[in-house]
Tab-separated table of C-alpha atoms and ligand atoms in Angstrom:
chain	number	residue	atom	x	y	z
A	30	UNK	CA	27.678	17.964	-9.208
A	31	UNK	CA	28.372	14.255	-8.178
A	32	UNK	CA	24.775	13.894	-7.134
A	33	UNK	CA	23.644	15.297	-10.500
A	34	UNK	CA	25.838	12.885	-12.438
A	35	UNK	CA	24.711	10.072	-10.195
A	36	UNK	CA	21.081	10.816	-10.810
A	37	UNK	CA	21.559	11.192	-14.498
A	38	UNK	CA	23.121	7.730	-14.685
A	39	UNK	CA	20.403	6.190	-12.480
A	40	UNK	CA	17.599	7.819	-14.507
A	41	UNK	CA	19.202	6.717	-17.831
A	42	UNK	CA	19.505	3.106	-16.647
A	43	UNK	CA	16.001	3.265	-15.232
A	44	UNK	CA	14.659	4.637	-18.515
A	45	UNK	CA	16.127	1.897	-20.502
A	46	UNK	CA	14.916	-0.739	-17.992
A	47	UNK	CA	11.468	0.670	-17.780
A	48	UNK	CA	11.073	1.306	-21.443
A	49	UNK	CA	12.055	-2.279	-22.211
A	50	UNK	CA	9.791	-3.685	-19.586
A	51	UNK	CA	6.105	-4.193	-20.193
A	52	UNK	CA	5.046	-0.797	-18.866
A	53	UNK	CA	2.946	-0.252	-21.966
A	54	UNK	CA	4.115	3.151	-22.837
A	55	UNK	CA	7.458	5.054	-23.052
A	56	UNK	CA	8.603	6.903	-20.028
A	57	UNK	CA	8.885	10.334	-21.717
A	58	UNK	CA	5.377	10.374	-23.036
A	59	UNK	CA	3.198	10.116	-19.920
A	60	UNK	CA	-0.489	9.614	-20.559
A	61	UNK	CA	-2.494	12.714	-19.953
A	62	UNK	CA	-4.672	12.856	-16.978
A	63	UNK	CA	-7.457	15.291	-17.694
A	64	UNK	CA	-8.910	17.137	-14.729
A	65	UNK	CA	-5.847	16.814	-12.501
A	66	UNK	CA	-6.174	19.270	-9.605
A	67	UNK	CA	-3.210	20.461	-7.646
A	68	UNK	CA	-4.881	20.534	-4.326
A	69	UNK	CA	-2.681	18.688	-1.947
A	70	UNK	CA	-0.885	21.943	-0.839
A	71	UNK	CA	-4.176	22.507	1.012
A	72	UNK	CA	-3.979	19.288	2.973
A	73	UNK	CA	-3.959	19.599	6.720
A	74	UNK	CA	-1.494	17.515	8.773
A	75	UNK	CA	-1.827	15.257	11.756
A	76	UNK	CA	1.741	15.012	13.017
A	77	UNK	CA	3.029	11.778	14.282
A	78	UNK	CA	4.956	11.973	17.642
A	79	UNK	CA	8.266	10.119	17.682
A	80	UNK	CA	7.252	8.103	14.562
A	81	UNK	CA	7.219	8.345	10.839
A	82	UNK	CA	6.009	6.433	7.684
A	83	UNK	CA	2.314	5.822	8.321
A	84	UNK	CA	2.107	3.496	5.272
A	85	UNK	CA	-1.364	2.112	5.842
A	86	UNK	CA	-4.436	3.637	7.359
A	87	UNK	CA	-7.514	1.917	8.790
A	88	UNK	CA	-10.520	2.727	11.050
A	89	UNK	CA	-11.963	0.161	13.426
A	90	UNK	CA	-15.564	-1.050	13.052
A	91	UNK	CA	-16.773	1.718	15.464
A	92	UNK	CA	-15.200	4.281	13.151
A	93	UNK	CA	-12.329	4.992	15.654
A	94	UNK	CA	-8.881	5.881	14.535
A	95	UNK	CA	-7.216	6.019	12.195
A	96	UNK	CA	-4.796	3.260	13.069
A	97	UNK	CA	-1.490	3.569	11.146
A	98	UNK	CA	1.466	1.132	10.806
A	99	UNK	CA	4.765	3.138	11.216
A	100	UNK	CA	8.447	2.609	10.400
A	101	UNK	CA	9.503	1.368	13.832
A	102	UNK	CA	7.113	-1.540	13.652
A	103	UNK	CA	4.277	-0.273	15.742
A	104	UNK	CA	0.583	0.193	15.041
A	105	UNK	CA	-0.546	3.501	16.438
A	106	UNK	CA	-4.112	4.789	17.142
A	107	UNK	CA	-5.169	8.345	16.670
A	108	UNK	CA	-7.439	9.263	19.663
A	109	UNK	CA	-8.181	12.839	18.623
A	110	UNK	CA	-6.398	16.148	19.374
A	111	UNK	CA	-6.450	15.879	23.169
A	112	UNK	CA	-5.162	12.341	23.528
A	113	UNK	CA	-3.099	12.221	20.353
A	114	UNK	CA	-1.399	9.012	19.226
A	115	UNK	CA	-1.249	5.932	21.416
A	116	UNK	CA	0.494	2.627	20.977
A	117	UNK	CA	-2.005	-0.090	19.839
A	118	UNK	CA	-0.097	-3.095	18.537
A	119	UNK	CA	3.247	-4.433	17.271
A	120	UNK	CA	4.388	-7.358	15.252
A	121	UNK	CA	7.674	-8.122	16.899
A	122	UNK	CA	8.181	-9.278	20.494
A	123	UNK	CA	11.764	-8.265	20.255
A	124	UNK	CA	11.550	-4.465	20.549
A	125	UNK	CA	14.524	-3.386	22.694
A	126	UNK	CA	16.229	-1.829	19.740
A	127	UNK	CA	13.110	-0.361	18.130
A	128	UNK	CA	13.447	3.087	19.454
A	129	UNK	CA	14.297	5.056	16.332
A	130	UNK	CA	11.420	6.586	14.308
A	131	UNK	CA	13.178	5.546	11.029
A	132	UNK	CA	15.780	2.813	10.970
A	133	UNK	CA	15.458	0.652	7.880
A	134	UNK	CA	18.483	-1.571	9.070
A	135	UNK	CA	16.327	-2.701	11.980
A	136	UNK	CA	13.175	-3.423	10.124
A	137	UNK	CA	13.737	-7.149	9.994
A	138	UNK	CA	13.832	-7.166	13.856
A	139	UNK	CA	11.116	-4.590	14.657
A	140	UNK	CA	8.799	-5.447	11.830
A	141	UNK	CA	7.168	-3.259	9.304
A	142	UNK	CA	3.453	-3.311	9.358
A	143	UNK	CA	2.184	-2.421	5.939
A	144	UNK	CA	-1.484	-3.272	5.038
A	145	UNK	CA	-3.920	-3.024	7.853
A	146	UNK	CA	-7.667	-4.051	7.744
A	147	UNK	CA	-10.211	-4.649	10.492
A	148	UNK	CA	-12.590	-7.532	10.367
A	149	UNK	CA	-15.873	-5.695	10.867
A	150	UNK	CA	-17.695	-8.604	12.604
A	151	UNK	CA	-14.912	-9.616	15.043
A	152	UNK	CA	-13.024	-6.265	15.533
A	153	UNK	CA	-9.746	-8.234	14.931
A	154	UNK	CA	-7.004	-6.293	13.077
A	155	UNK	CA	-5.214	-8.131	10.259
A	156	UNK	CA	-1.816	-7.007	9.563
A	157	UNK	CA	0.396	-7.662	6.404
A	158	UNK	CA	3.888	-7.102	7.864
A	159	UNK	CA	6.715	-6.808	5.309
A	160	UNK	CA	8.897	-9.238	7.396
A	161	UNK	CA	6.617	-11.369	9.296
A	162	UNK	CA	3.825	-12.461	6.998
A	163	UNK	CA	0.115	-12.164	7.746
A	164	UNK	CA	-0.857	-11.544	11.463
A	165	UNK	CA	-3.779	-10.852	13.586
A	166	UNK	CA	-4.364	-8.801	16.828
A	167	UNK	CA	-7.460	-8.656	18.756
A	168	UNK	CA	-9.534	-5.402	19.402
A	169	UNK	CA	-7.495	-4.634	22.513
A	170	UNK	CA	-4.198	-4.663	20.607
A	171	UNK	CA	-0.876	-5.822	21.947
A	172	UNK	CA	1.455	-8.390	20.334
A	173	UNK	CA	0.028	-9.641	16.981
A	174	UNK	CA	-0.014	-13.375	16.352
A	175	UNK	CA	1.311	-14.764	13.047
A	176	UNK	CA	-1.166	-16.639	10.935
A	177	UNK	CA	0.835	-17.638	7.881
A	178	UNK	CA	4.357	-17.116	6.762
A	179	UNK	CA	4.591	-19.229	3.558
A	180	UNK	CA	2.563	-20.584	0.629
A	181	UNK	CA	3.379	-23.704	-1.469
A	182	UNK	CA	6.500	-24.179	0.570
A	183	UNK	CA	7.867	-20.840	-0.360
A	184	UNK	CA	8.321	-18.351	2.476
A	185	UNK	CA	6.955	-14.753	2.081
A	186	UNK	CA	9.680	-12.243	1.586
A	187	UNK	CA	7.749	-8.965	1.454
A	188	UNK	CA	4.103	-9.303	2.642
A	189	UNK	CA	2.463	-6.149	1.605
A	190	UNK	CA	-1.224	-5.574	1.630
A	191	UNK	CA	-4.588	-7.298	2.273
A	192	UNK	CA	-8.335	-7.137	2.086
A	193	UNK	CA	-10.972	-9.198	3.846
A	194	UNK	CA	-13.964	-10.893	2.388
A	195	UNK	CA	-16.138	-11.005	5.555
A	196	UNK	CA	-18.776	-12.995	3.870
A	197	UNK	CA	-16.539	-15.891	3.010
A	198	UNK	CA	-14.059	-15.349	5.918
A	199	UNK	CA	-11.253	-15.143	3.473
A	200	UNK	CA	-8.186	-12.839	3.411
A	201	UNK	CA	-6.658	-11.835	0.182
A	202	UNK	CA	-3.034	-10.549	0.364
A	203	UNK	CA	0.085	-9.907	-1.539
A	204	UNK	CA	3.692	-10.914	-1.174
A	205	UNK	CA	5.491	-8.255	-3.326
A	206	UNK	CA	8.484	-10.390	-4.040
A	207	UNK	CA	9.783	-13.889	-3.434
A	208	UNK	CA	13.446	-12.518	-3.807
A	209	UNK	CA	13.572	-9.083	-2.335
A	210	UNK	CA	12.819	-7.658	1.062
A	211	UNK	CA	11.167	-4.311	1.698
A	212	UNK	CA	14.530	-2.505	2.406
A	213	UNK	CA	15.709	-3.662	-1.028
A	214	UNK	CA	12.573	-2.411	-2.897
A	215	UNK	CA	14.725	-0.300	-5.303
A	216	UNK	CA	16.654	-3.469	-6.293
A	217	UNK	CA	13.423	-5.244	-6.940
A	218	UNK	CA	12.464	-2.317	-9.304
A	219	UNK	CA	15.901	-2.262	-11.014
A	220	UNK	CA	15.843	-5.948	-11.645
A	221	UNK	CA	12.260	-5.818	-12.872
A	222	UNK	CA	11.543	-8.613	-10.478
A	223	UNK	CA	8.528	-10.679	-11.287
A	224	UNK	CA	8.230	-12.958	-8.296
A	225	UNK	CA	5.411	-11.366	-6.627
A	226	UNK	CA	2.368	-13.524	-5.525
A	227	UNK	CA	-1.355	-12.890	-4.723
A	228	UNK	CA	-2.648	-15.306	-2.077
A	229	UNK	CA	-5.860	-16.298	-0.410
A	230	UNK	CA	-5.960	-17.255	3.191
A	231	UNK	CA	-8.994	-19.099	4.557
A	232	UNK	CA	-9.635	-18.141	8.098
A	233	UNK	CA	-11.329	-21.315	9.343
A	234	UNK	CA	-9.186	-23.960	7.496
A	235	UNK	CA	-6.071	-21.866	7.895
A	236	UNK	CA	-5.072	-22.756	4.315
A	237	UNK	CA	-3.124	-20.494	2.095
A	238	UNK	CA	-3.669	-20.796	-1.716
A	239	UNK	CA	-1.611	-18.942	-4.348
A	240	UNK	CA	-4.072	-17.261	-6.804
A	241	UNK	CA	-1.700	-15.327	-9.112
A	242	UNK	CA	2.083	-15.443	-9.500
A	243	UNK	CA	4.945	-13.737	-11.467
A	244	UNK	CA	3.641	-10.332	-10.636
A	245	UNK	CA	6.048	-7.379	-10.970
A	246	UNK	CA	5.852	-6.072	-7.363
A	247	UNK	CA	2.381	-7.206	-6.035
A	248	UNK	CA	1.134	-4.373	-3.933
A	249	UNK	CA	-2.338	-2.941	-2.959
A	250	UNK	CA	-5.388	-5.143	-2.614
A	251	UNK	CA	-9.037	-4.212	-2.639
A	252	UNK	CA	-12.213	-6.363	-2.968
A	253	UNK	CA	-15.021	-4.993	-5.025
A	254	UNK	CA	-18.274	-3.889	-3.210
A	255	UNK	CA	-20.267	-6.702	-4.735
A	256	UNK	CA	-17.329	-9.241	-4.070
A	257	UNK	CA	-17.223	-10.257	-7.799
A	258	UNK	CA	-13.697	-9.314	-8.242
A	259	UNK	CA	-10.604	-8.350	-6.388
A	260	UNK	CA	-7.856	-5.885	-7.454
A	261	UNK	CA	-4.170	-6.222	-7.112
A	262	UNK	CA	-1.708	-3.523	-7.914
A	263	UNK	CA	1.354	-4.601	-10.054
A	264	UNK	CA	3.499	-1.653	-9.177
A	265	UNK	CA	6.492	-1.929	-11.454
A	266	UNK	CA	4.101	-2.232	-14.565
A	267	UNK	CA	1.888	0.739	-13.440
A	268	UNK	CA	-1.148	-1.598	-13.560
A	269	UNK	CA	-4.084	-2.589	-11.472
A	270	UNK	CA	-4.892	-6.190	-12.090
A	271	UNK	CA	-8.465	-7.664	-11.651
A	272	UNK	CA	-9.108	-11.255	-10.654
A	273	UNK	CA	-12.790	-12.293	-11.178
A	274	UNK	CA	-14.071	-14.298	-8.291
A	275	UNK	CA	-17.579	-15.113	-9.371
A	276	UNK	CA	-19.880	-14.794	-12.440
A	277	UNK	CA	-19.017	-15.998	-16.004
A	278	UNK	CA	-15.428	-14.825	-15.807
A	279	UNK	CA	-14.577	-16.373	-12.414
A	280	UNK	CA	-10.959	-17.297	-12.302
A	281	UNK	CA	-9.985	-15.015	-15.199
A	282	UNK	CA	-7.392	-12.204	-14.597
A	283	UNK	CA	-7.429	-9.028	-16.719
A	284	UNK	CA	-6.143	-5.473	-16.504
A	285	UNK	CA	-8.455	-3.152	-14.626
A	286	UNK	CA	-6.450	0.115	-15.124
A	287	UNK	CA	-3.098	1.403	-16.435
A	288	UNK	CA	-1.875	4.344	-14.440
A	289	UNK	CA	0.438	7.286	-14.854
A	290	UNK	CA	2.616	6.353	-11.944
A	291	UNK	CA	3.355	3.472	-9.545
A	292	UNK	CA	0.317	2.328	-7.567
A	293	UNK	CA	0.724	1.549	-3.924
A	294	UNK	CA	-2.267	0.773	-1.780
A	295	UNK	CA	-5.751	0.741	-3.212
A	296	UNK	CA	-8.819	1.400	-0.947
A	297	UNK	CA	-12.603	1.184	-1.741
A	298	UNK	CA	-14.963	3.849	-0.545
A	299	UNK	CA	-18.672	3.345	0.364
A	300	UNK	CA	-19.753	3.874	-3.133
A	301	UNK	CA	-17.638	1.019	-4.400
A	302	UNK	CA	-15.115	3.363	-6.118
A	303	UNK	CA	-11.375	2.939	-5.463
A	304	UNK	CA	-8.702	5.372	-4.341
A	305	UNK	CA	-5.184	4.492	-5.590
A	306	UNK	CA	-2.056	6.217	-4.142
A	307	UNK	CA	0.391	6.817	-6.939
A	308	UNK	CA	4.028	7.621	-6.831
A	309	UNK	CA	5.637	9.491	-9.700
A	310	UNK	CA	7.038	8.132	-12.889
A	311	UNK	CA	10.683	8.716	-13.302
A	312	UNK	CA	10.517	11.525	-15.835
A	313	UNK	CA	9.243	13.627	-13.112
A	314	UNK	CA	12.593	13.099	-11.201
A	315	UNK	CA	11.141	13.780	-7.912
A	316	UNK	CA	8.650	12.309	-5.553
A	317	UNK	CA	5.651	13.954	-7.215
A	318	UNK	CA	2.575	12.238	-5.910
A	319	UNK	CA	-1.078	11.656	-6.934
A	320	UNK	CA	-4.309	10.216	-5.613
A	321	UNK	CA	-6.523	8.751	-8.374
A	322	UNK	CA	-10.169	7.801	-7.836
A	323	UNK	CA	-11.312	4.887	-10.112
A	324	UNK	CA	-14.898	3.865	-10.830
A	325	UNK	CA	-16.027	0.298	-10.201
A	326	UNK	CA	-15.201	-0.444	-13.771
A	327	UNK	CA	-11.699	1.188	-13.767
A	328	UNK	CA	-12.350	4.690	-15.336
A	329	UNK	CA	-10.489	7.578	-13.828
A	330	UNK	CA	-12.970	9.793	-11.970
A	331	UNK	CA	-10.745	12.217	-10.134
A	332	UNK	CA	-7.000	12.967	-9.831
A	333	UNK	CA	-5.678	15.001	-6.946
A	334	UNK	CA	-1.938	15.880	-6.976
A	335	UNK	CA	0.711	17.801	-5.252
A	336	UNK	CA	3.070	19.777	-7.535
A	337	UNK	CA	4.624	21.170	-4.367
A	338	UNK	CA	6.527	19.085	-1.923
A	339	UNK	CA	4.134	18.681	0.913
A	340	UNK	CA	3.112	15.064	0.299
A	341	UNK	CA	5.777	12.691	-0.601
A	342	UNK	CA	5.645	8.966	-1.451
A	343	UNK	CA	1.985	8.583	-0.575
A	344	UNK	CA	1.036	4.994	-0.039
A	345	UNK	CA	-2.528	5.025	1.087
A	346	UNK	CA	-5.721	7.159	0.634
A	347	UNK	CA	-8.670	6.208	2.822
A	348	UNK	CA	-12.022	8.003	2.319
A	349	UNK	CA	-14.094	8.545	5.413
A	350	UNK	CA	-16.923	11.039	6.162
A	351	UNK	CA	-16.021	13.360	3.265
A	352	UNK	CA	-12.271	13.403	4.074
A	353	UNK	CA	-9.270	11.670	2.552
A	354	UNK	CA	-6.780	10.351	5.129
A	355	UNK	CA	-3.418	10.074	3.323
A	356	UNK	CA	-0.554	7.874	4.472
A	357	UNK	CA	3.056	7.759	3.189
A	358	UNK	CA	5.923	5.424	3.673
A	359	UNK	CA	8.170	8.332	4.655
A	360	UNK	CA	6.292	11.307	5.879
A	361	UNK	CA	6.307	12.051	9.599
A	362	UNK	CA	2.467	12.855	9.425
A	363	UNK	CA	-0.878	11.781	8.078
A	364	UNK	CA	-2.465	14.115	5.572
A	365	UNK	CA	-6.164	15.050	5.749
A	366	UNK	CA	-7.906	16.493	2.770
A	367	UNK	CA	-11.525	17.791	2.734
A	368	UNK	CA	-13.267	16.385	-0.406
B	733	NAG	C1	3.617	19.573	12.450
B	733	NAG	O1	5.023	19.568	12.443
B	733	NAG	C2	5.571	20.505	11.702
B	733	NAG	C3	7.205	20.303	11.732
B	733	NAG	O2	7.673	20.038	12.919
B	733	NAG	C4	5.267	21.905	12.297
B	733	NAG	O3	5.838	22.844	11.483
B	733	NAG	C5	3.712	21.995	12.190
B	733	NAG	O4	3.336	23.200	12.828
B	733	NAG	C6	3.004	20.773	12.930
B	733	NAG	N1	1.638	20.927	12.651
B	733	NAG	C7	0.716	20.791	13.545
B	733	NAG	C8	-0.731	20.890	13.047
B	733	NAG	O5	0.917	20.455	14.700
């Protein structure tokens, strides 16, 4: 009863907030998603052992993995059924207390690796850690080394995701908020916080440049296949923003897609299309989750969803060899779906 009353109040407040923000459409009239397929109940699971919340998923340049960043601050590597999960890297040297699979109150000590991307030429893993900025760890793993923790004199509060332009040796990454840390993400949402930034880090000069600011929760990042633009999720507004990097529109930012849910990470496949992990809109009142495939020009190509409760709060969808590897900020497993 109390829970119901509480939920009703929260949902009402959120409805007012969201409908008065710049979401672009009312919360009770969700845009239709033609061709949605309720297929995720068919997903297979790869259970984590003693860990949870595989937020981001990456394979190394040799195709090994996946590697996942989990809630206790480690990056784990999947070595197949017989060897299972092994420790690969961590972002905090101070790990004595980091023994609980899920302890948000210790995240600022243990770290919370979110975005993971391998540099294909060097084999280095770049990590966007929610608390420790942008870090790097070599192909053998171990303790990651911080590369940058502030831009324009403003420290990062909630580093979130990244992508690498290997041609220019540049990292594009997001700081979700300049005010709220990851454990306060719900406050950031309630306050319609708009202090997210999108930043470029030059590997050789070590210089960080702010490319976009005033973003309402800057989240997933993906470079286009031809490197002519880079995408940035603006989660609270249910949008994917596009920043043109070359060509006649270089330097111009526009909207690539408006989505029926809150976009988390965004990952490009080999064809140059993008998988976006979406969390529910609030009218659904439960963590009803979708994976949306967008074309290189932003059209919806495929929607996979879970009307059951198998997948919750999915955060990353990585396509590899005809399979989708699905991560989540809370689940104790990685989902695998055969396309
Ligand atoms: C994963 O864990 C769940 C819950 O403990 C268990 O029911 C399931 O059988 C496990 N699946 C696999 C493939 O190990």
